[in-house]
Coordinates of N, CA and C in Angstrom, one line a residue:
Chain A
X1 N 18.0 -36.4 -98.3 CA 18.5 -35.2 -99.0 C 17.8 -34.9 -100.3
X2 N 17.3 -33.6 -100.6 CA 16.5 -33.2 -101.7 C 17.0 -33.1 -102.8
X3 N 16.9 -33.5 -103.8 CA 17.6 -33.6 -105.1 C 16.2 -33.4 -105.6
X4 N 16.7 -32.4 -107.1 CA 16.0 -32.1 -108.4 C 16.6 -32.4 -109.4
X5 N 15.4 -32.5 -110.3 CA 15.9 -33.3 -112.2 C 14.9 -32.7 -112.9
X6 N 15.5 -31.7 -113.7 CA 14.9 -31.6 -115.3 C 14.6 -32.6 -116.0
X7 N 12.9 -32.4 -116.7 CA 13.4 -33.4 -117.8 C 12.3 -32.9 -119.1
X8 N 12.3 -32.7 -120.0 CA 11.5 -32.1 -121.3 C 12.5 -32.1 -122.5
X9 N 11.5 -31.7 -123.7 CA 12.1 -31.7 -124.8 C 13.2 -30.9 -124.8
X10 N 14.2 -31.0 -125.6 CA 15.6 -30.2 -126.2 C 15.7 -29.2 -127.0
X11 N 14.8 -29.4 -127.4 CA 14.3 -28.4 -129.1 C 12.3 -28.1 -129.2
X12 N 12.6 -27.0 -129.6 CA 10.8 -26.4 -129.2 C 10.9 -25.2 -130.6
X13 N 9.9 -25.9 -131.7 CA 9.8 -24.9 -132.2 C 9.4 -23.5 -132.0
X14 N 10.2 -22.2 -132.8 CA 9.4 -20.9 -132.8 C 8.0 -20.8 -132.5
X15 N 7.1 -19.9 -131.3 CA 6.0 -19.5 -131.5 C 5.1 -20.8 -130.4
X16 N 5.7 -21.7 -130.6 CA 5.3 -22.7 -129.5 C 5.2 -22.6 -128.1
X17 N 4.7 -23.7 -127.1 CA 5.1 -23.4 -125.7 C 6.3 -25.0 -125.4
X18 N 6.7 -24.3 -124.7 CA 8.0 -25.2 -123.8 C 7.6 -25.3 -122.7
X19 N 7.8 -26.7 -122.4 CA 7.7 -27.4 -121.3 C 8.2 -28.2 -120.5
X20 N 8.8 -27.9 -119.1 CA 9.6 -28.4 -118.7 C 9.3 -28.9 -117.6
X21 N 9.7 -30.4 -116.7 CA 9.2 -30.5 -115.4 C 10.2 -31.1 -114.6
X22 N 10.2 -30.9 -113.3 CA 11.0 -30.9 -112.4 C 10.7 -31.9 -111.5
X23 N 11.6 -32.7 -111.2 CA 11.3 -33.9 -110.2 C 11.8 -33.7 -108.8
X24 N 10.9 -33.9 -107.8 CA 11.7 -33.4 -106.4 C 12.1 -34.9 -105.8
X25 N 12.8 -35.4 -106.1 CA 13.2 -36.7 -105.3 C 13.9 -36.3 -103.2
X26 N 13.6 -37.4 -102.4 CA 14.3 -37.2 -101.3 C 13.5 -36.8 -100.1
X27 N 12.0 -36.1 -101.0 CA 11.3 -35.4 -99.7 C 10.0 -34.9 -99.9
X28 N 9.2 -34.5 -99.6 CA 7.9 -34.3 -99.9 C 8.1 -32.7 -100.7
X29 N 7.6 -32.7 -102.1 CA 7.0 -31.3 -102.9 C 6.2 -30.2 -101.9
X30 N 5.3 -30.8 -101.1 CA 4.5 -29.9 -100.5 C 4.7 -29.5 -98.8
X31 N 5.8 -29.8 -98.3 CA 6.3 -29.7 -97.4 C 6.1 -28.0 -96.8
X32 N 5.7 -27.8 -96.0 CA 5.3 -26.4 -95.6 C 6.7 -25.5 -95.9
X33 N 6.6 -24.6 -95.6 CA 7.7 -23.4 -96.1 C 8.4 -23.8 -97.1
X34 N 8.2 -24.6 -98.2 CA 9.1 -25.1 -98.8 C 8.8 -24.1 -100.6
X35 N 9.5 -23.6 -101.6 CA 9.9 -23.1 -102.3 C 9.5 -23.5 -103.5
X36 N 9.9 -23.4 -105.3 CA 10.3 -23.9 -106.0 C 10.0 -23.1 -107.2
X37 N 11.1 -22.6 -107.3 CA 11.5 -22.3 -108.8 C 12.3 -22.7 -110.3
X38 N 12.2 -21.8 -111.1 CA 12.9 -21.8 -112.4 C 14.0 -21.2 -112.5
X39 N 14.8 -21.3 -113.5 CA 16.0 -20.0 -113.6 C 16.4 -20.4 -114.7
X40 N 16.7 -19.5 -116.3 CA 17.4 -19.7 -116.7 C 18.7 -19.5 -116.9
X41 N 19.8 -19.2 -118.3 CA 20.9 -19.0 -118.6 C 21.3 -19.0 -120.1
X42 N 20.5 -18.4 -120.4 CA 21.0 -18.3 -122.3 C 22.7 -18.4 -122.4
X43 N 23.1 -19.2 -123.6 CA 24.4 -19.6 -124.1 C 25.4 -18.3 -123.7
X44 N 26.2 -18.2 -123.2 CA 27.4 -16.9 -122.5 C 26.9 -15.7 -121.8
X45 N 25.5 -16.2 -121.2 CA 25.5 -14.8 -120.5 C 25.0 -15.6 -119.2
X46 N 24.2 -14.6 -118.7 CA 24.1 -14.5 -116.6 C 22.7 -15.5 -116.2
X47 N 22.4 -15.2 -115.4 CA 21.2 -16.5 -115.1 C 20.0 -15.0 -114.9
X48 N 19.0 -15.5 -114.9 CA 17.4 -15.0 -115.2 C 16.7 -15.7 -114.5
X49 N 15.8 -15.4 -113.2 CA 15.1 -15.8 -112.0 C 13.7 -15.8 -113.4
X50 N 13.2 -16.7 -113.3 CA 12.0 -16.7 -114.4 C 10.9 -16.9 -113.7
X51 N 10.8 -17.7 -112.4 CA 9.6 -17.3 -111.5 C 9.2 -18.0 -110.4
X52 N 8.6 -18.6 -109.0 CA 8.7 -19.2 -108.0 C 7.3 -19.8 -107.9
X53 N 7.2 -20.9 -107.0 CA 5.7 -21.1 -106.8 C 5.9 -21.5 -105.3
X54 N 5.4 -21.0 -104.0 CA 5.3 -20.9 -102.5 C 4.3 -22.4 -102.2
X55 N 4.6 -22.9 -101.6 CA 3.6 -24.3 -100.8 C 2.2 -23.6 -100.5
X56 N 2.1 -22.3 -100.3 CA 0.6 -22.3 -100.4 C 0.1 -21.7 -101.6
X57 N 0.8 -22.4 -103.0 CA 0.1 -22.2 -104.0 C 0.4 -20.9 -104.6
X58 N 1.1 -20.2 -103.9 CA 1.3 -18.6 -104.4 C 1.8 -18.9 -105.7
X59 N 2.4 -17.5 -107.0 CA 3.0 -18.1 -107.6 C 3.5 -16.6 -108.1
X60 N 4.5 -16.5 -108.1 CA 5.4 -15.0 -108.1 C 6.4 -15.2 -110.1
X61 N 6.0 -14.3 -110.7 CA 6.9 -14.3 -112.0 C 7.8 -12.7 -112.2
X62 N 8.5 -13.0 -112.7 CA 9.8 -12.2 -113.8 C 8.3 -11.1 -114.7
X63 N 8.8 -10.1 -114.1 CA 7.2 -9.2 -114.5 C 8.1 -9.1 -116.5
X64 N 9.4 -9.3 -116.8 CA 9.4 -9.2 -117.9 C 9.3 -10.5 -118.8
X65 N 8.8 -11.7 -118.0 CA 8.1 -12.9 -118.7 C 6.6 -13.2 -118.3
X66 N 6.2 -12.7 -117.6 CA 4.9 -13.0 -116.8 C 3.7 -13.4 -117.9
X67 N 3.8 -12.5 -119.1 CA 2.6 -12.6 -120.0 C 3.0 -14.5 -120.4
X68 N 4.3 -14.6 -120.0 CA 4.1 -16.0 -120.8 C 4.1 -16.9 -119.9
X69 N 4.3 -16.7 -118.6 CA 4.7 -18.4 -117.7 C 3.6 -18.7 -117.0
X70 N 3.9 -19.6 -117.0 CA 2.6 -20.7 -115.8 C 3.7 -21.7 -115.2
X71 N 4.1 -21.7 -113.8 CA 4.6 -22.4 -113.2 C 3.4 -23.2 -112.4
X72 N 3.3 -24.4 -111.9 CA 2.0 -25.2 -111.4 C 3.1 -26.5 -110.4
X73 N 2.3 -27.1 -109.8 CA 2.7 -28.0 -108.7 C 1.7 -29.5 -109.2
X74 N 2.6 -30.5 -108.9 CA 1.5 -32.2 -109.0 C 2.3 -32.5 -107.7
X75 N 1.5 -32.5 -106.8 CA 1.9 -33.3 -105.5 C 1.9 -34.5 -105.5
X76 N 0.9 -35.2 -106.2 CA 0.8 -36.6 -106.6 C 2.0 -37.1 -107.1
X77 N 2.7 -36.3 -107.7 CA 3.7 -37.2 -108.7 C 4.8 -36.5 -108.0
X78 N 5.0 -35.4 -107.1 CA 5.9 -35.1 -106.5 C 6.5 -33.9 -107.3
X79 N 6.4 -33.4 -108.2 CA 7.0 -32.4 -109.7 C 6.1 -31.3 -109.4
X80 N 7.0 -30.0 -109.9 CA 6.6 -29.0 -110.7 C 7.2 -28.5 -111.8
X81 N 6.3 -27.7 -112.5 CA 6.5 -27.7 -114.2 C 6.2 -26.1 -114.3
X82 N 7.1 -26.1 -115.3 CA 7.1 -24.9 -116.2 C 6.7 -24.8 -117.6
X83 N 5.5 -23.8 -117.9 CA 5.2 -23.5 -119.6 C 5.5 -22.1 -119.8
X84 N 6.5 -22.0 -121.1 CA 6.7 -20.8 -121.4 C 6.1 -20.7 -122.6
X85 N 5.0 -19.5 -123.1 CA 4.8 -19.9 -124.1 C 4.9 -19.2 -125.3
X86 N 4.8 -19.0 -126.8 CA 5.1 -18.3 -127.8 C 6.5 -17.7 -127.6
X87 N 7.7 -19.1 -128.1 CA 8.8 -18.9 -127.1 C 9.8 -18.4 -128.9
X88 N 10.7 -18.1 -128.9 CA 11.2 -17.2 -130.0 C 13.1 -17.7 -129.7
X89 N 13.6 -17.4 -130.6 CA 15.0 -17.9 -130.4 C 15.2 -17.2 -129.1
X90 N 15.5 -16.0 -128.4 CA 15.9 -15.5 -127.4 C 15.6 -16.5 -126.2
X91 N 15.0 -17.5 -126.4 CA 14.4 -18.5 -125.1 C 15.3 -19.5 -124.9
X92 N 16.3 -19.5 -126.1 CA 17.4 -20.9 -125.9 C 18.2 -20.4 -124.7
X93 N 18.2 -21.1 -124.0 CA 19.0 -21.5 -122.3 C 19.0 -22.6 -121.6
X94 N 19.6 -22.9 -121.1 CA 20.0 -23.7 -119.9 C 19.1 -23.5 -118.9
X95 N 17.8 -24.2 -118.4 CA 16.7 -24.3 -118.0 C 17.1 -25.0 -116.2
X96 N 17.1 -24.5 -115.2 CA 17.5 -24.8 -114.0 C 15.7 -24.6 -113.0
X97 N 15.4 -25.9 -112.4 CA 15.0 -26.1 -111.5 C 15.7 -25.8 -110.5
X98 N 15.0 -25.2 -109.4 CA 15.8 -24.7 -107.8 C 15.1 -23.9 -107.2
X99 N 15.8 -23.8 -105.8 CA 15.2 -22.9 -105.1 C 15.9 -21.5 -104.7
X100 N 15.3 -20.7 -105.5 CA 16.1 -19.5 -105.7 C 16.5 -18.9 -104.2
X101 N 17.9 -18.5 -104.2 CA 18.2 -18.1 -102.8 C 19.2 -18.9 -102.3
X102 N 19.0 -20.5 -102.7 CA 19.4 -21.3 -102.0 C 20.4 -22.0 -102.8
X103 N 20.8 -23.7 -102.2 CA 21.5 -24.3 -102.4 C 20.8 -25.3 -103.5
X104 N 19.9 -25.2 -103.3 CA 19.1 -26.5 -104.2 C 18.8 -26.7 -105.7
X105 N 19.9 -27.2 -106.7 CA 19.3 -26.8 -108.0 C 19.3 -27.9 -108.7
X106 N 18.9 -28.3 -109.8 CA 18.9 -29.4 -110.3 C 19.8 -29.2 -111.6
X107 N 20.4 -29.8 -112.5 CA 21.9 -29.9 -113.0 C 21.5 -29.5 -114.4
X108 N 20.4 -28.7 -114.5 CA 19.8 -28.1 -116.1 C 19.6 -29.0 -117.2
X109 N 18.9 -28.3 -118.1 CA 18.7 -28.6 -119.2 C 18.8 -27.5 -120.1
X110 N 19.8 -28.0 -121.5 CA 19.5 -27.1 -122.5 C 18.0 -27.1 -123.6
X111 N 17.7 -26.1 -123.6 CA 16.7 -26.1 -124.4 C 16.6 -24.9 -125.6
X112 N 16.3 -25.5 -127.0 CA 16.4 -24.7 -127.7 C 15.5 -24.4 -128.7
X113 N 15.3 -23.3 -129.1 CA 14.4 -22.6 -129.3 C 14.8 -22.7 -131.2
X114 N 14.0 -23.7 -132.3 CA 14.7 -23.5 -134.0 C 13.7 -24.5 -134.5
X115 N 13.2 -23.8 -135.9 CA 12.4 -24.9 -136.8 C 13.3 -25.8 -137.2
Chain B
X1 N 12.0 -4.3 -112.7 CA 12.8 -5.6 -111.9 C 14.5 -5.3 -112.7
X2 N 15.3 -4.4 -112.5 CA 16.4 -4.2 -112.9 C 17.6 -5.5 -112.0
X3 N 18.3 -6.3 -113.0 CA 19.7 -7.0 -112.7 C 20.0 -6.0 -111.7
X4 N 20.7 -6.3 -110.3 CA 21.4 -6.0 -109.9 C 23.2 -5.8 -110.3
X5 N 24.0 -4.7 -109.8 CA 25.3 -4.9 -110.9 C 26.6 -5.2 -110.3
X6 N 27.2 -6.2 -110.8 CA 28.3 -6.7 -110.8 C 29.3 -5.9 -111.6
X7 N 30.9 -5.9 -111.4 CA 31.8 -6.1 -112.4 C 31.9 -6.5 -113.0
X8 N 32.5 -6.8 -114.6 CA 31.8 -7.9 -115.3 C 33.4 -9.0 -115.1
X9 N 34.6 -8.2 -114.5 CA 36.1 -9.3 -114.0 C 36.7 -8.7 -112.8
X10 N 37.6 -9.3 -112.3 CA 38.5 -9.1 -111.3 C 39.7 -10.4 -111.5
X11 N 40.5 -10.2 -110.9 CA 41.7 -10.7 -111.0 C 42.3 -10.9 -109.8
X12 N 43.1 -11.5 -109.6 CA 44.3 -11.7 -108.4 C 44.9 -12.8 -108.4
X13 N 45.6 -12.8 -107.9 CA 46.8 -13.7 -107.4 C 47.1 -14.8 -106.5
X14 N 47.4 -16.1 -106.8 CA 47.3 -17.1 -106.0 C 47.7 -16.5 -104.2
X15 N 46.5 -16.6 -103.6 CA 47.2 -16.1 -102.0 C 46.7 -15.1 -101.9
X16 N 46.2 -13.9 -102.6 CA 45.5 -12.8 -103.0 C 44.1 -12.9 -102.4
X17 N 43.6 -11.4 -101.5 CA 41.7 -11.5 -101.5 C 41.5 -10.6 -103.2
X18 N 40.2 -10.8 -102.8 CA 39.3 -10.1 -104.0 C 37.9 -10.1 -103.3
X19 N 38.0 -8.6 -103.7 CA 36.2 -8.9 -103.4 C 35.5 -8.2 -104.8
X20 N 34.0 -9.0 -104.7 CA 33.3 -9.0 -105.9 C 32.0 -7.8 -105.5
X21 N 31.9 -6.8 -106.2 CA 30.6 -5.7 -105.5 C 28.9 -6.2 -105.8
X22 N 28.1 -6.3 -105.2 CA 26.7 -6.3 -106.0 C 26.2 -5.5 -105.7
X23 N 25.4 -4.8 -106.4 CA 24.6 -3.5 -106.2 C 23.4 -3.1 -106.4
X24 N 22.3 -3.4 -105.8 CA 21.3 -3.0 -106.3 C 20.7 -2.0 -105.5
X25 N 19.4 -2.2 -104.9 CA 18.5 -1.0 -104.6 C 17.5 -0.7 -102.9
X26 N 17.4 -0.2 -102.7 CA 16.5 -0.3 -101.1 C 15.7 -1.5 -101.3
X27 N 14.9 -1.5 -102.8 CA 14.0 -2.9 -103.1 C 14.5 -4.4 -103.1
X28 N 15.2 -4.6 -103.3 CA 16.3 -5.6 -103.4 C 17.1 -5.8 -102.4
X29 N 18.3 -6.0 -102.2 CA 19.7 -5.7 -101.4 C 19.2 -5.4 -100.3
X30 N 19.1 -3.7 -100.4 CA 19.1 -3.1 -99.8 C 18.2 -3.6 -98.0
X31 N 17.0 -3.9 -98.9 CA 15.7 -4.3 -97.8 C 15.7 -5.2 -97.2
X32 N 16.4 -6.5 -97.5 CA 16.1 -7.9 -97.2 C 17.6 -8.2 -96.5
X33 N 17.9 -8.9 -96.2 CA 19.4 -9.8 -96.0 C 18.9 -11.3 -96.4
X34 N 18.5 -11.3 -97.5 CA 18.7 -12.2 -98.2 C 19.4 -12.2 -99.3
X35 N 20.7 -12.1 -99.4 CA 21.6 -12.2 -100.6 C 22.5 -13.1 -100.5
X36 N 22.4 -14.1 -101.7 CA 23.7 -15.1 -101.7 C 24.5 -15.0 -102.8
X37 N 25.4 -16.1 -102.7 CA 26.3 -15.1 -103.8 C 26.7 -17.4 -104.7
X38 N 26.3 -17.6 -105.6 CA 26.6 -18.2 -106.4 C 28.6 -18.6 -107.4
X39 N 28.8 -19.8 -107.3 CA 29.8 -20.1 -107.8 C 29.5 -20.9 -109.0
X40 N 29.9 -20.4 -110.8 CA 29.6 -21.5 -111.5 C 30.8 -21.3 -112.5
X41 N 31.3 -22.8 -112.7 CA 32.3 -23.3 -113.8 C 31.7 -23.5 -115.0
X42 N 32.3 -23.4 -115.8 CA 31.5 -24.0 -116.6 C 31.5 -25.2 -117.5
X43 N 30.2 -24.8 -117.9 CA 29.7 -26.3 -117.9 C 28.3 -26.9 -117.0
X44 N 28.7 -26.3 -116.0 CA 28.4 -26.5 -114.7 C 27.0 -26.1 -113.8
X45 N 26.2 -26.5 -113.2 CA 25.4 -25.6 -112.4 C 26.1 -25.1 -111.3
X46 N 25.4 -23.3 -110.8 CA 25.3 -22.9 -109.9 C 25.8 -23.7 -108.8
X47 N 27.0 -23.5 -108.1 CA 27.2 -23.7 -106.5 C 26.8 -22.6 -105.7
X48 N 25.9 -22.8 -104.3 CA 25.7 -21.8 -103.2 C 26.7 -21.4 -102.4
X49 N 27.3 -20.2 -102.6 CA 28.5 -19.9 -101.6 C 28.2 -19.5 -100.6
X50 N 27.3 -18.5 -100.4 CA 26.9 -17.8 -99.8 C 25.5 -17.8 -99.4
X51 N 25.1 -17.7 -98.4 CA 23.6 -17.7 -98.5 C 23.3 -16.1 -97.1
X52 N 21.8 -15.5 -97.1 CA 21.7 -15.1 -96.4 C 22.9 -14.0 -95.6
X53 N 23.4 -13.2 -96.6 CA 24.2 -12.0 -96.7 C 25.9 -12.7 -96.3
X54 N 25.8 -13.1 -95.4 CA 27.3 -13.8 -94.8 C 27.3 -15.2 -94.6
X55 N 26.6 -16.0 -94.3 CA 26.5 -17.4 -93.5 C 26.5 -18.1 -95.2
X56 N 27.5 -19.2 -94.4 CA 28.4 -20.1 -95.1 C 27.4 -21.3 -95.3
X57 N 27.5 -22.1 -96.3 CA 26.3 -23.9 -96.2 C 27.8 -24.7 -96.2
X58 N 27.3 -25.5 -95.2 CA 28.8 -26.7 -94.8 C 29.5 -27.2 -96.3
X59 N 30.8 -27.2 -96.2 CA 31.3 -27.9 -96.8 C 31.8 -26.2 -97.8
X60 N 31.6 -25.8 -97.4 CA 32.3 -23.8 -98.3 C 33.5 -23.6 -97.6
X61 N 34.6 -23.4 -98.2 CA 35.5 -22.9 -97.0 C 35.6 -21.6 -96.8
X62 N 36.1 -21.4 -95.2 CA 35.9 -20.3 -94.5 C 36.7 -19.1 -95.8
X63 N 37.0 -19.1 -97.0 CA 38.2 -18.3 -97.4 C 37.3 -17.3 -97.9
X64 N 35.3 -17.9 -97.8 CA 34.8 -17.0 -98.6 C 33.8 -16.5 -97.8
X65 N 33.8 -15.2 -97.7 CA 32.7 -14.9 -96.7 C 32.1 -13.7 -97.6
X66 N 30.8 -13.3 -96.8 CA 30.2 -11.9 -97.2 C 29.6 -11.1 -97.1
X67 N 29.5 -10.1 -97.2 CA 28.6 -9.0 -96.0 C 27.8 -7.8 -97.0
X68 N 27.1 -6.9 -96.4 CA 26.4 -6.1 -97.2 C 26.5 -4.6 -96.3
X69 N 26.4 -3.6 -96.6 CA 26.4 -2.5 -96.7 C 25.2 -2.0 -97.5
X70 N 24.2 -1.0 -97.0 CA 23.3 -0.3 -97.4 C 22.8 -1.3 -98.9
X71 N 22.5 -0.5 -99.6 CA 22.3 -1.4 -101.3 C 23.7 -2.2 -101.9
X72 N 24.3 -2.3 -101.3 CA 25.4 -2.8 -101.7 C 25.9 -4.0 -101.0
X73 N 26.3 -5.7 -102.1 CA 26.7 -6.4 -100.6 C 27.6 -7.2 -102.0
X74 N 28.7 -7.6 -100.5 CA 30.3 -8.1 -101.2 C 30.4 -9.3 -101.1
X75 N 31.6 -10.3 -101.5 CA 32.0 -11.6 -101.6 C 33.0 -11.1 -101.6
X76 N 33.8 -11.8 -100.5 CA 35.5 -12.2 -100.7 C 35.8 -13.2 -100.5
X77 N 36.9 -12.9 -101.6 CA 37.7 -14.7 -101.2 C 39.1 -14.6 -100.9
X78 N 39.3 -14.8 -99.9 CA 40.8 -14.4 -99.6 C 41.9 -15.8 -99.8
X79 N 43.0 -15.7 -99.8 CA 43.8 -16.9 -100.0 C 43.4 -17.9 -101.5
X80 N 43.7 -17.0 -102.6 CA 42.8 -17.2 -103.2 C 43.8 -18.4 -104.1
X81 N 42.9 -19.3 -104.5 CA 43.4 -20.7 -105.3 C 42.9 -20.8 -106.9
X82 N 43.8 -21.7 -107.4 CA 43.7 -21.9 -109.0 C 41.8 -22.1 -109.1
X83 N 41.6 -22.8 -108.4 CA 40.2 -23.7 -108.1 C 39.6 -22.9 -108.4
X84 N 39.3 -21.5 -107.4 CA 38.1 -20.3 -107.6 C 38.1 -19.8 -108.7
X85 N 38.9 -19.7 -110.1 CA 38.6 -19.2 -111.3 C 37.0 -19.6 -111.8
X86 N 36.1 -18.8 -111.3 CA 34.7 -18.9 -112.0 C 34.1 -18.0 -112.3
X87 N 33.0 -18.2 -112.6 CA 31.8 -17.2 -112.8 C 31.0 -16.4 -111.4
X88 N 31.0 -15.8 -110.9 CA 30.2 -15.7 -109.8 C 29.1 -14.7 -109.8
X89 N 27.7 -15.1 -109.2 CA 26.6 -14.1 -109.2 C 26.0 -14.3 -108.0
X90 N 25.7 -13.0 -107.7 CA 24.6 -12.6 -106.4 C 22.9 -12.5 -107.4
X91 N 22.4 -13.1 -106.1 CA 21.0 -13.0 -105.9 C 20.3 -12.6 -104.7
X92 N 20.0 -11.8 -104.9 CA 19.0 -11.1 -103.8 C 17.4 -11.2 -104.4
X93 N 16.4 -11.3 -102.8 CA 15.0 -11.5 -102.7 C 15.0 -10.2 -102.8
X94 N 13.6 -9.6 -103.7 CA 13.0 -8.6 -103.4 C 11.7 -8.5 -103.7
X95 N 10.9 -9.1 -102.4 CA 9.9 -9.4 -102.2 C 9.2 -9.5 -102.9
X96 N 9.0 -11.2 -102.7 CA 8.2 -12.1 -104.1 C 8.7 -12.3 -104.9
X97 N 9.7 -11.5 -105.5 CA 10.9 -11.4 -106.3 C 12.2 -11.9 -106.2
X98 N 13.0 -12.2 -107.1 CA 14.1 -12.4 -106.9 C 15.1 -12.1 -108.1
X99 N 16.4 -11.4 -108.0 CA 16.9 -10.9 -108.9 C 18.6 -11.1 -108.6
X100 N 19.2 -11.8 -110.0 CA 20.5 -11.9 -110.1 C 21.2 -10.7 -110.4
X101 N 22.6 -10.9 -110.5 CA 23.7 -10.1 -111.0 C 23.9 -10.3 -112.6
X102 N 25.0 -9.6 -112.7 CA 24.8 -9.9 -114.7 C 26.2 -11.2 -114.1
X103 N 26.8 -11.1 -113.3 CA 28.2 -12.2 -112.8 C 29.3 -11.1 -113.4
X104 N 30.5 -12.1 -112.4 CA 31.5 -11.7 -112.6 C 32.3 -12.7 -112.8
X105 N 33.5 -13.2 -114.2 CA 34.4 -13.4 -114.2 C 35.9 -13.3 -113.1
X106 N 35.8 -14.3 -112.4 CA 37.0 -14.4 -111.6 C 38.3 -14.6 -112.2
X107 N 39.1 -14.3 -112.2 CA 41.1 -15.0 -113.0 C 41.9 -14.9 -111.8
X108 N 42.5 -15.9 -111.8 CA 43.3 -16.3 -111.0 C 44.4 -16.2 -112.0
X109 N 45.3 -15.4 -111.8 CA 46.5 -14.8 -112.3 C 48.0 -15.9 -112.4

């Protein structure tokens, strides 16, 4: 059974990039038709699809974050990761690995955005 | 890439349905039957209630189903229990894309 885990810094200074990576335990990362994205959740509000990467490498973003993400794959280590960068208070959220659509999410991370 | 829109509450009564609206667009909703519909407490991540406009993932009970109409697709929960007081959001594919609800506040009365 496929299980994901966050794991990166807590706190990311203003103007920096944030970095977060995702562990796919249970099953192969590169498994054909297989998915994986980001999602956030800033503090009392809704969730925000932040972008996907497809097994053949595709890699689909949130046209209102695009200038900043790089979502990437390490088959070797089984993970994929997220950089958002020149990140500003409005970036503090609850940081969710998953596969958007689906059942599969990994149990977040807060991350916050303050000198 | 506009949120699709939710109510932002609903309410009812132990034993009570309720259904929750999502609404987006021919691009979204509308085009795909890919829309599921999300349970979250909080605190909590995301549960999958719904996946794939209507079809249930084991272990959901039958009390919640859901269907769609043109740009528009619902969640109900009928027989409704203290338990279901959550958050709930739909997500719909729109191609290549994918786009939530702003959620809805559930109360169980």
């Amino acid at each position: 059974q496929l299980q994901l885990q966050e794991s990166g810094p807590g706190l990311v200074k203003p103007s920096e990039t944030l970095s977060l990576t995702c562990t796919v335990s249970g099953g192969s990362i590169s498994s054909s038709s297989y998915y994986w994205g980001w999602i956030r959740q800033p503090p009392g509000k809704g969730l925000e699809w932040i972008g996907s990467i497809y097994y053949s490498g595709s890699t689909y973003y949130n046209p209102s974050l695009k200038s900043r993400v790089t979502i990437s794959v390490d088959t070797s280590k089984n993970q994929f990761s997220l950089k958002l960068s020149s990140v500003t208070a409005a970036d503090t959220a609850v940081y969710y690995c998953a596969r958007p659509g689906g059942g599969l999410w990994g149990q977040g991370t807060l991350v916050t955005v303050s000198s | 890439q506009s949120a699709l829109t939710q109510p932002r509450s609903v309410s009812g009564s132990p034993g009570q349905s309720v259904t929750i609206s999502c609404t987006g667009t021919s691009s979204d909703v509308g085009g795909y039957n890919y829309v599921s519909w999300y349970q979250q407490h909080p605190g909590k991540a995301p549960k999958l209630m719904i996946y794939d406009v209507s079809k249930r993932p084991s272990g959901v009970p039958d009390r919640f189903s859901g269907s769609k109409s043109g740009n528009t697709a619902s969640l109900t929960i009928s027989g409704l229990q203290a338990e279901d007081e959550a958050d709930y959001y739909c997500c719909s594919y729109a191609g290549s894309l994918w786009v939530f609800g702003g959620g809805t506040k559930l109360t169980v009365l």
